[in-house]
mmCIF file of N, CA, C and O in Angstrom:
data_model
loop_
_atom_site.group_PDB
_atom_site.id
_atom_site.type_symbol
_atom_site.label_atom_id
_atom_site.label_comp_id
_atom_site.label_asym_id
_atom_site.label_seq_id
_atom_site.Cartn_x
_atom_site.Cartn_y
_atom_site.Cartn_z
ATOM 1 N N MET A 254 5.424 -0.380 -73.963
ATOM 2 C CA MET A 254 6.455 0.627 -73.851
ATOM 3 C C MET A 254 7.330 0.317 -72.636
ATOM 4 O O MET A 254 6.854 0.237 -71.516
ATOM 5 N N SER A 255 8.611 0.109 -72.853
ATOM 6 C CA SER A 255 9.553 -0.173 -71.782
ATOM 7 C C SER A 255 10.059 1.118 -71.162
ATOM 8 O O SER A 255 10.345 2.091 -71.854
ATOM 9 N N LEU A 256 10.195 1.103 -69.847
ATOM 10 C CA LEU A 256 10.743 2.260 -69.150
ATOM 11 C C LEU A 256 12.247 2.155 -68.986
ATOM 12 O O LEU A 256 12.944 3.158 -68.959
ATOM 13 N N ILE A 257 12.733 0.912 -68.812
ATOM 14 C CA ILE A 257 14.171 0.678 -68.718
ATOM 15 C C ILE A 257 14.539 -0.459 -69.665
ATOM 16 O O ILE A 257 13.681 -1.227 -70.104
ATOM 17 N N ARG A 258 15.824 -0.535 -69.952
ATOM 18 C CA ARG A 258 16.335 -1.638 -70.770
ATOM 19 C C ARG A 258 17.542 -2.214 -70.044
ATOM 20 O O ARG A 258 18.421 -1.479 -69.588
ATOM 21 N N LEU A 259 17.578 -3.527 -69.895
ATOM 22 C CA LEU A 259 18.704 -4.223 -69.273
ATOM 23 C C LEU A 259 19.507 -4.904 -70.364
ATOM 24 O O LEU A 259 18.954 -5.629 -71.187
ATOM 25 N N HIS A 260 20.811 -4.665 -70.358
ATOM 26 C CA HIS A 260 21.663 -5.253 -71.375
ATOM 27 C C HIS A 260 22.836 -5.955 -70.685
ATOM 28 O O HIS A 260 23.767 -5.305 -70.209
ATOM 29 N N PRO A 261 22.805 -7.298 -70.592
ATOM 30 C CA PRO A 261 23.922 -8.017 -69.968
ATOM 31 C C PRO A 261 25.137 -8.051 -70.890
ATOM 32 O O PRO A 261 25.007 -8.194 -72.110
ATOM 33 N N LYS A 262 26.301 -7.893 -70.290
ATOM 34 C CA LYS A 262 27.555 -7.970 -71.033
ATOM 35 C C LYS A 262 28.552 -8.788 -70.224
ATOM 36 O O LYS A 262 28.491 -8.821 -68.996
ATOM 37 N N GLN A 263 29.489 -9.401 -70.932
ATOM 38 C CA GLN A 263 30.506 -10.212 -70.270
ATOM 39 C C GLN A 263 31.808 -9.432 -70.171
ATOM 40 O O GLN A 263 32.269 -8.834 -71.147
ATOM 41 N N ASP A 264 32.391 -9.451 -68.986
ATOM 42 C CA ASP A 264 33.673 -8.800 -68.747
ATOM 43 C C ASP A 264 34.789 -9.667 -69.328
ATOM 44 O O ASP A 264 34.893 -10.851 -68.999
ATOM 45 N N ASP A 265 35.595 -9.088 -70.183
ATOM 46 C CA ASP A 265 36.656 -9.846 -70.844
ATOM 47 C C ASP A 265 37.708 -10.371 -69.869
ATOM 48 O O ASP A 265 38.258 -11.453 -70.066
ATOM 49 N N LYS A 266 37.984 -9.638 -68.809
ATOM 50 C CA LYS A 266 39.040 -10.026 -67.868
ATOM 51 C C LYS A 266 38.618 -11.156 -66.936
ATOM 52 O O LYS A 266 39.402 -12.057 -66.668
ATOM 53 N N THR A 267 37.391 -11.088 -66.433
ATOM 54 C CA THR A 267 36.953 -12.070 -65.430
ATOM 55 C C THR A 267 36.055 -13.159 -65.985
ATOM 56 O O THR A 267 35.893 -14.200 -65.360
ATOM 57 N N GLY A 268 35.407 -12.889 -67.122
ATOM 58 C CA GLY A 268 34.444 -13.826 -67.678
ATOM 59 C C GLY A 268 33.081 -13.732 -67.022
ATOM 60 O O GLY A 268 32.154 -14.432 -67.420
ATOM 61 N N LEU A 269 32.958 -12.865 -66.015
ATOM 62 C CA LEU A 269 31.687 -12.679 -65.336
ATOM 63 C C LEU A 269 30.835 -11.658 -66.086
ATOM 64 O O LEU A 269 31.340 -10.896 -66.912
ATOM 65 N N PHE A 270 29.554 -11.642 -65.759
ATOM 66 C CA PHE A 270 28.628 -10.751 -66.452
ATOM 67 C C PHE A 270 28.266 -9.550 -65.586
ATOM 68 O O PHE A 270 28.289 -9.623 -64.361
ATOM 69 N N TYR A 271 27.931 -8.465 -66.259
ATOM 70 C CA TYR A 271 27.418 -7.261 -65.615
ATOM 71 C C TYR A 271 26.269 -6.741 -66.452
ATOM 72 O O TYR A 271 26.020 -7.230 -67.550
ATOM 73 N N LEU A 272 25.532 -5.791 -65.897
ATOM 74 C CA LEU A 272 24.403 -5.216 -66.608
ATOM 75 C C LEU A 272 24.627 -3.746 -66.880
ATOM 76 O O LEU A 272 25.149 -3.023 -66.043
ATOM 77 N N GLU A 273 24.205 -3.338 -68.040
ATOM 78 C CA GLU A 273 24.063 -1.931 -68.346
ATOM 79 C C GLU A 273 22.562 -1.657 -68.286
ATOM 80 O O GLU A 273 21.769 -2.367 -68.905
ATOM 81 N N ILE A 274 22.186 -0.652 -67.517
ATOM 82 C CA ILE A 274 20.776 -0.313 -67.346
ATOM 83 C C ILE A 274 20.534 1.036 -68.018
ATOM 84 O O ILE A 274 21.181 2.028 -67.678
ATOM 85 N N TYR A 275 19.631 1.021 -68.974
ATOM 86 C CA TYR A 275 19.327 2.220 -69.767
ATOM 87 C C TYR A 275 17.982 2.795 -69.341
ATOM 88 O O TYR A 275 17.002 2.063 -69.220
ATOM 89 N N HIS A 276 17.953 4.090 -69.107
ATOM 90 C CA HIS A 276 16.712 4.799 -68.795
ATOM 91 C C HIS A 276 16.796 6.191 -69.375
ATOM 92 O O HIS A 276 17.713 6.923 -69.041
ATOM 93 N N PRO A 277 15.893 6.544 -70.243
ATOM 94 C CA PRO A 277 14.805 5.734 -70.786
ATOM 95 C C PRO A 277 15.360 4.589 -71.637
ATOM 96 O O PRO A 277 16.548 4.573 -71.970
ATOM 97 N N ALA A 278 14.505 3.661 -71.961
ATOM 98 C CA ALA A 278 14.926 2.456 -72.682
ATOM 99 C C ALA A 278 15.627 2.767 -73.994
ATOM 100 O O ALA A 278 16.486 2.014 -74.431
ATOM 101 N N GLU A 279 15.287 3.885 -74.596
ATOM 102 C CA GLU A 279 15.870 4.253 -75.900
ATOM 103 C C GLU A 279 17.204 5.001 -75.771
ATOM 104 O O GLU A 279 17.815 5.349 -76.779
ATOM 105 N N ALA A 280 17.662 5.247 -74.553
ATOM 106 C CA ALA A 280 18.902 6.003 -74.345
ATOM 107 C C ALA A 280 20.080 5.295 -75.012
ATOM 108 O O ALA A 280 20.120 4.069 -75.103
ATOM 109 N N GLU A 281 21.037 6.085 -75.475
ATOM 110 C CA GLU A 281 22.220 5.518 -76.123
ATOM 111 C C GLU A 281 23.303 5.132 -75.128
ATOM 112 O O GLU A 281 24.100 4.236 -75.391
ATOM 113 N N GLN A 282 23.353 5.803 -73.982
ATOM 114 C CA GLN A 282 24.343 5.518 -72.944
ATOM 115 C C GLN A 282 23.635 4.964 -71.715
ATOM 116 O O GLN A 282 22.545 5.412 -71.361
ATOM 117 N N PRO A 283 24.255 3.994 -71.026
ATOM 118 C CA PRO A 283 23.614 3.439 -69.829
ATOM 119 C C PRO A 283 23.560 4.462 -68.698
ATOM 120 O O PRO A 283 24.475 5.271 -68.530
ATOM 121 N N LEU A 284 22.481 4.413 -67.944
ATOM 122 C CA LEU A 284 22.336 5.237 -66.755
ATOM 123 C C LEU A 284 23.201 4.676 -65.629
ATOM 124 O O LEU A 284 23.842 5.403 -64.885
ATOM 125 N N VAL A 285 23.217 3.335 -65.530
ATOM 126 C CA VAL A 285 23.953 2.632 -64.482
ATOM 127 C C VAL A 285 24.604 1.396 -65.075
ATOM 128 O O VAL A 285 24.023 0.733 -65.930
ATOM 129 N N THR A 286 25.793 1.082 -64.606
ATOM 130 C CA THR A 286 26.469 -0.165 -64.962
ATOM 131 C C THR A 286 26.821 -0.877 -63.662
ATOM 132 O O THR A 286 27.424 -0.279 -62.774
ATOM 133 N N THR A 287 26.418 -2.132 -63.536
ATOM 134 C CA THR A 287 26.707 -2.891 -62.320
ATOM 135 C C THR A 287 28.127 -3.434 -62.359
ATOM 136 O O THR A 287 28.796 -3.406 -63.402
ATOM 137 N N ALA A 288 28.556 -3.959 -61.242
ATOM 138 C CA ALA A 288 29.848 -4.641 -61.174
ATOM 139 C C ALA A 288 29.735 -5.988 -61.877
ATOM 140 O O ALA A 288 28.663 -6.589 -61.932
ATOM 141 N N ALA A 289 30.844 -6.464 -62.411
ATOM 142 C CA ALA A 289 30.876 -7.789 -63.059
ATOM 143 C C ALA A 289 30.995 -8.850 -61.971
ATOM 144 O O ALA A 289 32.075 -9.111 -61.458
ATOM 145 N N ARG A 290 29.851 -9.432 -61.591
ATOM 146 C CA ARG A 290 29.866 -10.410 -60.498
ATOM 147 C C ARG A 290 28.929 -11.587 -60.724
ATOM 148 O O ARG A 290 28.745 -12.409 -59.844
ATOM 149 N N TYR A 291 28.332 -11.673 -61.888
ATOM 150 C CA TYR A 291 27.336 -12.703 -62.158
ATOM 151 C C TYR A 291 27.902 -13.767 -63.098
ATOM 152 O O TYR A 291 28.621 -13.451 -64.039
ATOM 153 N N LYS A 292 27.537 -15.024 -62.852
ATOM 154 C CA LYS A 292 28.048 -16.123 -63.673
ATOM 155 C C LYS A 292 27.327 -16.253 -65.009
ATOM 156 O O LYS A 292 27.893 -16.787 -65.959
ATOM 157 N N THR A 293 26.074 -15.789 -65.069
ATOM 158 C CA THR A 293 25.297 -15.873 -66.311
ATOM 159 C C THR A 293 24.537 -14.559 -66.522
ATOM 160 O O THR A 293 24.269 -13.833 -65.550
ATOM 161 N N PRO A 294 24.163 -14.279 -67.761
ATOM 162 C CA PRO A 294 23.336 -13.093 -68.007
ATOM 163 C C PRO A 294 21.996 -13.169 -67.262
ATOM 164 O O PRO A 294 21.519 -12.171 -66.727
ATOM 165 N N ALA A 295 21.411 -14.360 -67.202
ATOM 166 C CA ALA A 295 20.125 -14.526 -66.512
ATOM 167 C C ALA A 295 20.260 -14.223 -65.023
ATOM 168 O O ALA A 295 19.364 -13.609 -64.430
ATOM 169 N N ALA A 296 21.354 -14.616 -64.415
ATOM 170 C CA ALA A 296 21.568 -14.329 -62.992
ATOM 171 C C ALA A 296 21.648 -12.827 -62.754
ATOM 172 O O ALA A 296 21.093 -12.318 -61.769
ATOM 173 N N ALA A 297 22.296 -12.112 -63.641
ATOM 174 C CA ALA A 297 22.396 -10.651 -63.515
ATOM 175 C C ALA A 297 21.019 -10.017 -63.622
ATOM 176 O O ALA A 297 20.649 -9.168 -62.805
ATOM 177 N N GLU A 298 20.245 -10.414 -64.615
ATOM 178 C CA GLU A 298 18.913 -9.851 -64.806
ATOM 179 C C GLU A 298 17.988 -10.191 -63.641
ATOM 180 O O GLU A 298 17.250 -9.324 -63.154
ATOM 181 N N ASN A 299 18.030 -11.432 -63.173
ATOM 182 C CA ASN A 299 17.168 -11.842 -62.061
ATOM 183 C C ASN A 299 17.501 -11.077 -60.784
ATOM 184 O O ASN A 299 16.605 -10.709 -60.025
ATOM 185 N N ASP A 300 18.778 -10.826 -60.538
ATOM 186 C CA ASP A 300 19.185 -10.095 -59.347
ATOM 187 C C ASP A 300 18.661 -8.661 -59.382
ATOM 188 O O ASP A 300 18.123 -8.161 -58.395
ATOM 189 N N ILE A 301 18.789 -8.014 -60.516
ATOM 190 C CA ILE A 301 18.310 -6.630 -60.628
ATOM 191 C C ILE A 301 16.794 -6.578 -60.454
ATOM 192 O O ILE A 301 16.269 -5.696 -59.764
ATOM 193 N N ILE A 302 16.082 -7.511 -61.050
ATOM 194 C CA ILE A 302 14.622 -7.540 -60.898
ATOM 195 C C ILE A 302 14.249 -7.769 -59.430
ATOM 196 O O ILE A 302 13.337 -7.120 -58.907
ATOM 197 N N ALA A 303 14.966 -8.648 -58.751
ATOM 198 C CA ALA A 303 14.699 -8.897 -57.323
ATOM 199 C C ALA A 303 14.977 -7.656 -56.480
ATOM 200 O O ALA A 303 14.217 -7.341 -55.563
ATOM 201 N N ILE A 304 16.039 -6.934 -56.797
ATOM 202 C CA ILE A 304 16.366 -5.691 -56.072
ATOM 203 C C ILE A 304 15.259 -4.667 -56.265
ATOM 204 O O ILE A 304 14.803 -4.030 -55.316
ATOM 205 N N ILE A 305 14.825 -4.483 -57.507
ATOM 206 C CA ILE A 305 13.764 -3.511 -57.793
ATOM 207 C C ILE A 305 12.469 -3.906 -57.074
ATOM 208 O O ILE A 305 11.814 -3.066 -56.452
ATOM 209 N N ALA A 306 12.109 -5.176 -57.123
ATOM 210 C CA ALA A 306 10.892 -5.638 -56.478
ATOM 211 C C ALA A 306 10.975 -5.460 -54.963
ATOM 212 O O ALA A 306 10.015 -5.034 -54.312
ATOM 213 N N SER A 307 12.116 -5.743 -54.387
ATOM 214 C CA SER A 307 12.312 -5.597 -52.948
ATOM 215 C C SER A 307 12.157 -4.144 -52.517
ATOM 216 O O SER A 307 11.497 -3.831 -51.534
ATOM 217 N N ARG A 308 12.761 -3.249 -53.287
ATOM 218 C CA ARG A 308 12.659 -1.805 -52.975
ATOM 219 C C ARG A 308 11.222 -1.317 -53.131
ATOM 220 O O ARG A 308 10.754 -0.507 -52.350
ATOM 221 N N ALA A 309 10.549 -1.797 -54.151
ATOM 222 C CA ALA A 309 9.157 -1.378 -54.370
ATOM 223 C C ALA A 309 8.250 -1.848 -53.234
ATOM 224 O O ALA A 309 7.349 -1.120 -52.823
ATOM 225 N N ASN A 310 8.490 -3.044 -52.724
ATOM 226 C CA ASN A 310 7.668 -3.588 -51.658
ATOM 227 C C ASN A 310 7.951 -2.933 -50.313
ATOM 228 O O ASN A 310 7.097 -2.896 -49.445
ATOM 229 N N SER A 311 9.148 -2.401 -50.119
ATOM 230 C CA SER A 311 9.483 -1.791 -48.835
ATOM 231 C C SER A 311 9.248 -0.283 -48.832
ATOM 232 O O SER A 311 9.468 0.370 -47.828
ATOM 233 N N ALA A 312 8.772 0.273 -49.932
ATOM 234 C CA ALA A 312 8.579 1.712 -50.046
ATOM 235 C C ALA A 312 7.352 2.202 -49.294
ATOM 236 O O ALA A 312 7.196 3.397 -49.081
ATOM 237 N N SER A 313 6.477 1.312 -48.878
ATOM 238 C CA SER A 313 5.244 1.764 -48.224
ATOM 239 C C SER A 313 5.407 2.053 -46.785
ATOM 240 O O SER A 313 6.006 2.276 -46.005
#
């Protein structure tokens, strides 16, 4: 069971990628949309995962 869903999309104007983050995963509208600043969908996803992991590790 997924708690969030990450959906990379490409910005038509810049060609860069951004993420739509859905919570709960089944939501029809994104909870958060990032800025279009990533060169690949994988880079966008990896950055968000790193941010979440960093915040989780510093929460103690």
